Amino acid sequence: QVQLVESGGGLVQAGGSLRLSCAASGSIFRINAMGWYRQAPGKQRELVASITSGGRTNYADSVKGRFTISRDNAKNTVYLQMNSLKPEDTAIYYCNVNSLRDYWGQGTQVTVSS
C-alpha cells in the first residue's frame, strides 16, 4: 500500500504563488507517472500536470507557462509550483501517483482571491 501526503495549499491573492508537495511512502515498488489533478465546485476532476519517471511533462492548456511540475525520485515526491495564480485556479488539488496502480492524495484546497 502507498500513502500520499500533500501539503502547500492555502489562500492567496490573484497573481500570487503557491507550491504544492506530495510525498509518497509505504510499499512502493516503482513509481511511474506522478501528477496533479484539480476539482472545482460543480466541475469534473481534471488533469493539471503530469510527469513521467523520465521527466517528460504534460500540462493542461489553462496552466501552461504558469505552473511547473517536478519530482524528486530519491524522495518519492512530486511538486507543483504555481505562479500567476488566477481565481479560476481555485479548486481542491489532488496528487496522483502510479505504482502498479493509481493512488490518490487526500486533496489540498487552493483558493485564489480576486
Short mmCIF file of N, CA and C in Angstrom, two decimals:
data_model
loop_
_atom_site.label_atom_id
_atom_site.label_comp_id
_atom_site.label_asym_id
_atom_site.label_seq_id
_atom_site.Cartn_x
_atom_site.Cartn_y
_atom_site.Cartn_z
N GLN A 1 0.84 -1.19 0.00
CA GLN A 1 0.00 0.00 0.00
C GLN A 1 0.88 1.25 0.00
N VAL A 2 0.43 2.26 -0.73
CA VAL A 2 1.17 3.52 -0.84
C VAL A 2 0.33 4.62 -0.21
N GLN A 3 0.95 5.44 0.60
CA GLN A 3 0.29 6.59 1.20
C GLN A 3 0.87 7.86 0.59
N LEU A 4 -0.02 8.81 0.35
CA LEU A 4 0.38 10.10 -0.21
C LEU A 4 0.00 11.20 0.76
N VAL A 5 0.94 12.07 1.05
CA VAL A 5 0.69 13.20 1.94
C VAL A 5 0.97 14.48 1.18
N GLU A 6 -0.07 15.29 1.05
CA GLU A 6 0.03 16.54 0.32
C GLU A 6 0.19 17.71 1.29
N SER A 7 0.82 18.75 0.81
CA SER A 7 0.94 19.97 1.59
C SER A 7 1.12 21.15 0.65
N GLY A 8 0.90 22.35 1.19
CA GLY A 8 1.20 23.55 0.43
C GLY A 8 0.02 24.35 -0.05
N GLY A 9 -1.19 23.85 0.13
CA GLY A 9 -2.34 24.61 -0.30
C GLY A 9 -2.59 25.81 0.59
N GLY A 10 -3.56 26.64 0.22
CA GLY A 10 -3.89 27.79 1.04
C GLY A 10 -4.63 28.85 0.27
N LEU A 11 -4.68 30.03 0.88
CA LEU A 11 -5.36 31.19 0.29
C LEU A 11 -4.32 32.17 -0.19
N VAL A 12 -4.49 32.62 -1.42
CA VAL A 12 -3.54 33.57 -2.00
C VAL A 12 -4.30 34.54 -2.89
N GLN A 13 -3.76 35.74 -3.04
CA GLN A 13 -4.38 36.72 -3.92
C GLN A 13 -4.01 36.42 -5.37
N ALA A 14 -4.85 36.88 -6.27
CA ALA A 14 -4.56 36.72 -7.69
C ALA A 14 -3.19 37.30 -8.01
N GLY A 15 -2.45 36.56 -8.82
CA GLY A 15 -1.09 36.96 -9.16
C GLY A 15 -0.04 36.37 -8.25
N GLY A 16 -0.47 35.77 -7.18
CA GLY A 16 0.45 35.18 -6.23
C GLY A 16 0.91 33.79 -6.62
N SER A 17 1.68 33.17 -5.72
CA SER A 17 2.26 31.85 -5.99
C SER A 17 2.03 30.92 -4.81
N LEU A 18 1.97 29.65 -5.12
CA LEU A 18 1.94 28.58 -4.13
C LEU A 18 2.74 27.41 -4.66
N ARG A 19 3.25 26.61 -3.74
CA ARG A 19 3.96 25.39 -4.13
C ARG A 19 3.35 24.22 -3.39
N LEU A 20 2.86 23.26 -4.15
CA LEU A 20 2.29 22.05 -3.58
C LEU A 20 3.35 20.95 -3.57
N SER A 21 3.28 20.12 -2.54
CA SER A 21 4.17 18.96 -2.44
C SER A 21 3.33 17.73 -2.15
N CYS A 22 3.80 16.60 -2.63
CA CYS A 22 3.14 15.33 -2.38
C CYS A 22 4.21 14.27 -2.20
N ALA A 23 4.28 13.71 -0.99
CA ALA A 23 5.28 12.70 -0.68
C ALA A 23 4.63 11.33 -0.60
N ALA A 24 5.22 10.37 -1.28
CA ALA A 24 4.71 9.00 -1.27
C ALA A 24 5.55 8.16 -0.32
N SER A 25 4.87 7.30 0.42
CA SER A 25 5.56 6.39 1.34
C SER A 25 4.81 5.07 1.39
N GLY A 26 5.44 4.08 2.00
CA GLY A 26 4.81 2.77 2.12
C GLY A 26 5.46 1.75 1.21
N SER A 27 4.67 0.80 0.76
CA SER A 27 5.18 -0.31 -0.06
C SER A 27 5.27 0.14 -1.51
N ILE A 28 6.32 0.89 -1.79
CA ILE A 28 6.49 1.44 -3.14
C ILE A 28 7.34 0.49 -3.95
N PHE A 29 6.76 -0.02 -5.02
CA PHE A 29 7.52 -0.91 -5.90
C PHE A 29 8.35 -0.07 -6.85
N ARG A 30 7.69 0.67 -7.68
CA ARG A 30 8.35 1.59 -8.59
C ARG A 30 7.31 2.61 -8.99
N ILE A 31 7.67 3.87 -8.88
CA ILE A 31 6.74 4.93 -9.24
C ILE A 31 6.93 5.28 -10.71
N ASN A 32 5.86 5.21 -11.43
CA ASN A 32 5.89 5.59 -12.84
C ASN A 32 5.52 7.07 -12.95
N ALA A 33 4.37 7.37 -13.50
CA ALA A 33 3.97 8.77 -13.63
C ALA A 33 3.47 9.32 -12.30
N MET A 34 3.67 10.61 -12.13
CA MET A 34 3.14 11.34 -11.00
C MET A 34 2.42 12.56 -11.56
N GLY A 35 1.40 13.01 -10.86
CA GLY A 35 0.67 14.14 -11.41
C GLY A 35 -0.20 14.85 -10.41
N TRP A 36 -0.76 15.94 -10.87
CA TRP A 36 -1.69 16.73 -10.08
C TRP A 36 -2.98 16.92 -10.87
N TYR A 37 -4.08 16.72 -10.18
CA TYR A 37 -5.41 16.96 -10.72
C TYR A 37 -6.09 17.99 -9.83
N ARG A 38 -7.15 18.58 -10.34
CA ARG A 38 -7.92 19.51 -9.52
C ARG A 38 -9.40 19.36 -9.82
N GLN A 39 -10.18 19.72 -8.81
CA GLN A 39 -11.63 19.67 -8.96
C GLN A 39 -12.23 20.91 -8.32
N ALA A 40 -12.88 21.71 -9.14
CA ALA A 40 -13.57 22.90 -8.66
C ALA A 40 -15.02 22.53 -8.37
N PRO A 41 -15.69 23.31 -7.53
CA PRO A 41 -17.09 23.01 -7.20
C PRO A 41 -17.96 22.92 -8.45
N GLY A 42 -18.70 21.84 -8.54
CA GLY A 42 -19.60 21.66 -9.67
C GLY A 42 -18.96 21.23 -10.96
N LYS A 43 -17.66 20.96 -10.91
CA LYS A 43 -16.95 20.57 -12.12
C LYS A 43 -16.30 19.20 -11.94
N GLN A 44 -15.95 18.59 -13.06
CA GLN A 44 -15.27 17.30 -13.01
C GLN A 44 -13.79 17.49 -12.67
N ARG A 45 -13.23 16.45 -12.12
CA ARG A 45 -11.79 16.48 -11.84
C ARG A 45 -11.05 16.51 -13.17
N GLU A 46 -10.02 17.35 -13.23
CA GLU A 46 -9.25 17.50 -14.46
C GLU A 46 -7.75 17.41 -14.19
N LEU A 47 -7.03 16.95 -15.19
CA LEU A 47 -5.57 16.89 -15.09
C LEU A 47 -5.00 18.29 -15.15
N VAL A 48 -4.11 18.60 -14.24
CA VAL A 48 -3.40 19.87 -14.25
C VAL A 48 -2.03 19.68 -14.89
N ALA A 49 -1.28 18.70 -14.40
CA ALA A 49 0.06 18.45 -14.92
C ALA A 49 0.49 17.04 -14.52
N SER A 50 1.36 16.46 -15.35
CA SER A 50 1.89 15.15 -15.03
C SER A 50 3.36 15.10 -15.44
N ILE A 51 4.06 14.14 -14.85
CA ILE A 51 5.48 13.97 -15.16
C ILE A 51 5.81 12.49 -15.11
N THR A 52 6.50 12.01 -16.13
CA THR A 52 6.87 10.60 -16.18
C THR A 52 8.12 10.34 -15.35
N SER A 53 8.46 9.09 -15.20
CA SER A 53 9.66 8.74 -14.45
C SER A 53 10.91 9.29 -15.14
N GLY A 54 10.81 9.50 -16.44
CA GLY A 54 11.94 10.04 -17.18
C GLY A 54 11.97 11.56 -17.25
N GLY A 55 10.97 12.19 -16.64
CA GLY A 55 10.96 13.64 -16.58
C GLY A 55 10.14 14.34 -17.66
N ARG A 56 9.44 13.57 -18.49
CA ARG A 56 8.60 14.21 -19.51
C ARG A 56 7.37 14.79 -18.84
N THR A 57 7.06 16.03 -19.19
CA THR A 57 5.94 16.71 -18.55
C THR A 57 4.79 16.97 -19.52
N ASN A 58 3.62 17.12 -18.93
CA ASN A 58 2.42 17.43 -19.71
C ASN A 58 1.58 18.38 -18.86
N TYR A 59 1.02 19.42 -19.52
CA TYR A 59 0.26 20.43 -18.80
C TYR A 59 -1.10 20.66 -19.47
N ALA A 60 -2.06 21.00 -18.65
CA ALA A 60 -3.32 21.48 -19.19
C ALA A 60 -3.06 22.83 -19.84
N ASP A 61 -3.77 23.12 -20.92
CA ASP A 61 -3.56 24.39 -21.62
C ASP A 61 -3.76 25.58 -20.70
N SER A 62 -4.67 25.45 -19.76
CA SER A 62 -5.01 26.58 -18.90
C SER A 62 -3.89 26.97 -17.93
N VAL A 63 -2.92 26.09 -17.75
CA VAL A 63 -1.85 26.39 -16.78
C VAL A 63 -0.47 26.48 -17.42
N LYS A 64 -0.39 26.23 -18.71
CA LYS A 64 0.91 26.29 -19.38
C LYS A 64 1.53 27.67 -19.23
N GLY A 65 2.81 27.68 -18.90
CA GLY A 65 3.52 28.94 -18.72
C GLY A 65 3.39 29.51 -17.32
N ARG A 66 2.50 28.96 -16.51
CA ARG A 66 2.31 29.47 -15.15
C ARG A 66 2.67 28.42 -14.09
N PHE A 67 2.40 27.17 -14.38
CA PHE A 67 2.66 26.09 -13.43
C PHE A 67 3.85 25.25 -13.90
N THR A 68 4.59 24.72 -12.95
CA THR A 68 5.71 23.83 -13.26
C THR A 68 5.65 22.62 -12.34
N ILE A 69 5.65 21.44 -12.95
CA ILE A 69 5.67 20.21 -12.18
C ILE A 69 7.09 19.66 -12.17
N SER A 70 7.48 19.10 -11.04
CA SER A 70 8.80 18.49 -10.93
C SER A 70 8.71 17.34 -9.93
N ARG A 71 9.74 16.52 -9.91
CA ARG A 71 9.74 15.40 -8.98
C ARG A 71 11.14 15.13 -8.48
N ASP A 72 11.22 14.59 -7.27
CA ASP A 72 12.47 14.16 -6.67
C ASP A 72 12.33 12.66 -6.46
N ASN A 73 12.93 11.89 -7.33
CA ASN A 73 12.77 10.43 -7.25
C ASN A 73 13.38 9.85 -5.98
N ALA A 74 14.43 10.45 -5.47
CA ALA A 74 15.06 9.94 -4.25
C ALA A 74 14.13 10.09 -3.05
N LYS A 75 13.26 11.10 -3.11
CA LYS A 75 12.34 11.36 -2.01
C LYS A 75 10.91 10.90 -2.32
N ASN A 76 10.71 10.34 -3.51
CA ASN A 76 9.36 9.92 -3.93
C ASN A 76 8.36 11.06 -3.77
N THR A 77 8.78 12.23 -4.20
CA THR A 77 7.98 13.43 -4.00
C THR A 77 7.76 14.15 -5.33
N VAL A 78 6.56 14.66 -5.51
CA VAL A 78 6.24 15.46 -6.68
C VAL A 78 5.81 16.85 -6.21
N TYR A 79 6.18 17.85 -6.98
CA TYR A 79 5.90 19.24 -6.63
C TYR A 79 5.10 19.90 -7.75
N LEU A 80 4.36 20.94 -7.37
CA LEU A 80 3.69 21.76 -8.36
C LEU A 80 3.90 23.22 -7.96
N GLN A 81 4.73 23.91 -8.71
CA GLN A 81 4.94 25.33 -8.48
C GLN A 81 3.91 26.08 -9.29
N MET A 82 3.10 26.87 -8.61
CA MET A 82 2.01 27.60 -9.27
C MET A 82 2.27 29.10 -9.15
N ASN A 83 2.48 29.74 -10.27
CA ASN A 83 2.72 31.18 -10.31
C ASN A 83 1.58 31.87 -11.06
N SER A 84 1.51 33.17 -10.89
CA SER A 84 0.48 33.98 -11.57
C SER A 84 -0.90 33.36 -11.40
N LEU A 85 -1.22 33.02 -10.19
CA LEU A 85 -2.48 32.34 -9.92
C LEU A 85 -3.68 33.23 -10.23
N LYS A 86 -4.73 32.58 -10.71
CA LYS A 86 -5.96 33.27 -11.08
C LYS A 86 -7.12 32.73 -10.24
N PRO A 87 -8.18 33.49 -10.07
CA PRO A 87 -9.34 32.98 -9.32
C PRO A 87 -9.87 31.67 -9.88
N GLU A 88 -9.76 31.47 -11.18
CA GLU A 88 -10.26 30.23 -11.78
C GLU A 88 -9.37 29.03 -11.46
N ASP A 89 -8.25 29.25 -10.82
CA ASP A 89 -7.42 28.13 -10.35
C ASP A 89 -7.93 27.59 -9.02
N THR A 90 -8.88 28.24 -8.43
CA THR A 90 -9.44 27.79 -7.16
C THR A 90 -10.05 26.41 -7.30
N ALA A 91 -9.59 25.49 -6.46
CA ALA A 91 -10.06 24.10 -6.54
C ALA A 91 -9.39 23.30 -5.43
N ILE A 92 -9.84 22.07 -5.30
CA ILE A 92 -9.10 21.10 -4.48
C ILE A 92 -8.12 20.40 -5.41
N TYR A 93 -6.87 20.39 -5.02
CA TYR A 93 -5.82 19.78 -5.83
C TYR A 93 -5.46 18.42 -5.25
N TYR A 94 -5.44 17.42 -6.13
CA TYR A 94 -5.16 16.05 -5.73
C TYR A 94 -3.88 15.55 -6.39
N CYS A 95 -3.07 14.92 -5.59
CA CYS A 95 -1.87 14.27 -6.10
C CYS A 95 -2.23 12.87 -6.59
N ASN A 96 -1.62 12.46 -7.67
CA ASN A 96 -1.82 11.12 -8.22
C ASN A 96 -0.47 10.48 -8.50
N VAL A 97 -0.35 9.24 -8.06
CA VAL A 97 0.90 8.50 -8.27
C VAL A 97 0.55 7.13 -8.84
N ASN A 98 1.27 6.73 -9.87
CA ASN A 98 1.07 5.41 -10.45
C ASN A 98 2.22 4.49 -10.06
N SER A 99 1.88 3.45 -9.29
CA SER A 99 2.86 2.45 -8.88
C SER A 99 2.13 1.12 -8.85
N LEU A 100 2.14 0.42 -9.93
CA LEU A 100 1.35 -0.79 -10.17
C LEU A 100 -0.14 -0.47 -10.30
N ARG A 101 -0.59 0.53 -9.58
CA ARG A 101 -1.97 1.04 -9.71
C ARG A 101 -1.94 2.51 -9.34
N ASP A 102 -3.08 3.18 -9.54
CA ASP A 102 -3.14 4.59 -9.22
C ASP A 102 -3.45 4.80 -7.73
N TYR A 103 -2.75 5.75 -7.14
CA TYR A 103 -3.02 6.18 -5.77
C TYR A 103 -3.33 7.67 -5.78
N TRP A 104 -4.20 8.08 -4.83
CA TRP A 104 -4.62 9.47 -4.75
C TRP A 104 -4.36 10.04 -3.37
N GLY A 105 -3.97 11.31 -3.35
CA GLY A 105 -3.84 12.01 -2.09
C GLY A 105 -5.21 12.44 -1.58
N GLN A 106 -5.21 13.01 -0.40
CA GLN A 106 -6.47 13.40 0.23
C GLN A 106 -7.00 14.72 -0.31
N GLY A 107 -6.17 15.44 -1.02
CA GLY A 107 -6.58 16.72 -1.58
C GLY A 107 -6.17 17.89 -0.70
N THR A 108 -5.81 18.98 -1.34
CA THR A 108 -5.46 20.19 -0.61
C THR A 108 -6.16 21.38 -1.29
N GLN A 109 -6.75 22.23 -0.50
CA GLN A 109 -7.53 23.34 -1.03
C GLN A 109 -6.62 24.48 -1.46
N VAL A 110 -6.86 24.96 -2.66
CA VAL A 110 -6.20 26.17 -3.16
C VAL A 110 -7.29 27.18 -3.48
N THR A 111 -7.21 28.33 -2.84
CA THR A 111 -8.19 29.39 -3.06
C THR A 111 -7.47 30.66 -3.50
N VAL A 112 -7.89 31.19 -4.64
CA VAL A 112 -7.28 32.40 -5.18
C VAL A 112 -8.32 33.50 -5.17
N SER A 113 -8.05 34.54 -4.42
CA SER A 113 -9.00 35.64 -4.32
C SER A 113 -8.69 36.71 -5.36
N SER A 114 -9.73 37.37 -5.82
CA SER A 114 -9.54 38.40 -6.85
C SER A 114 -9.29 39.77 -6.23
#
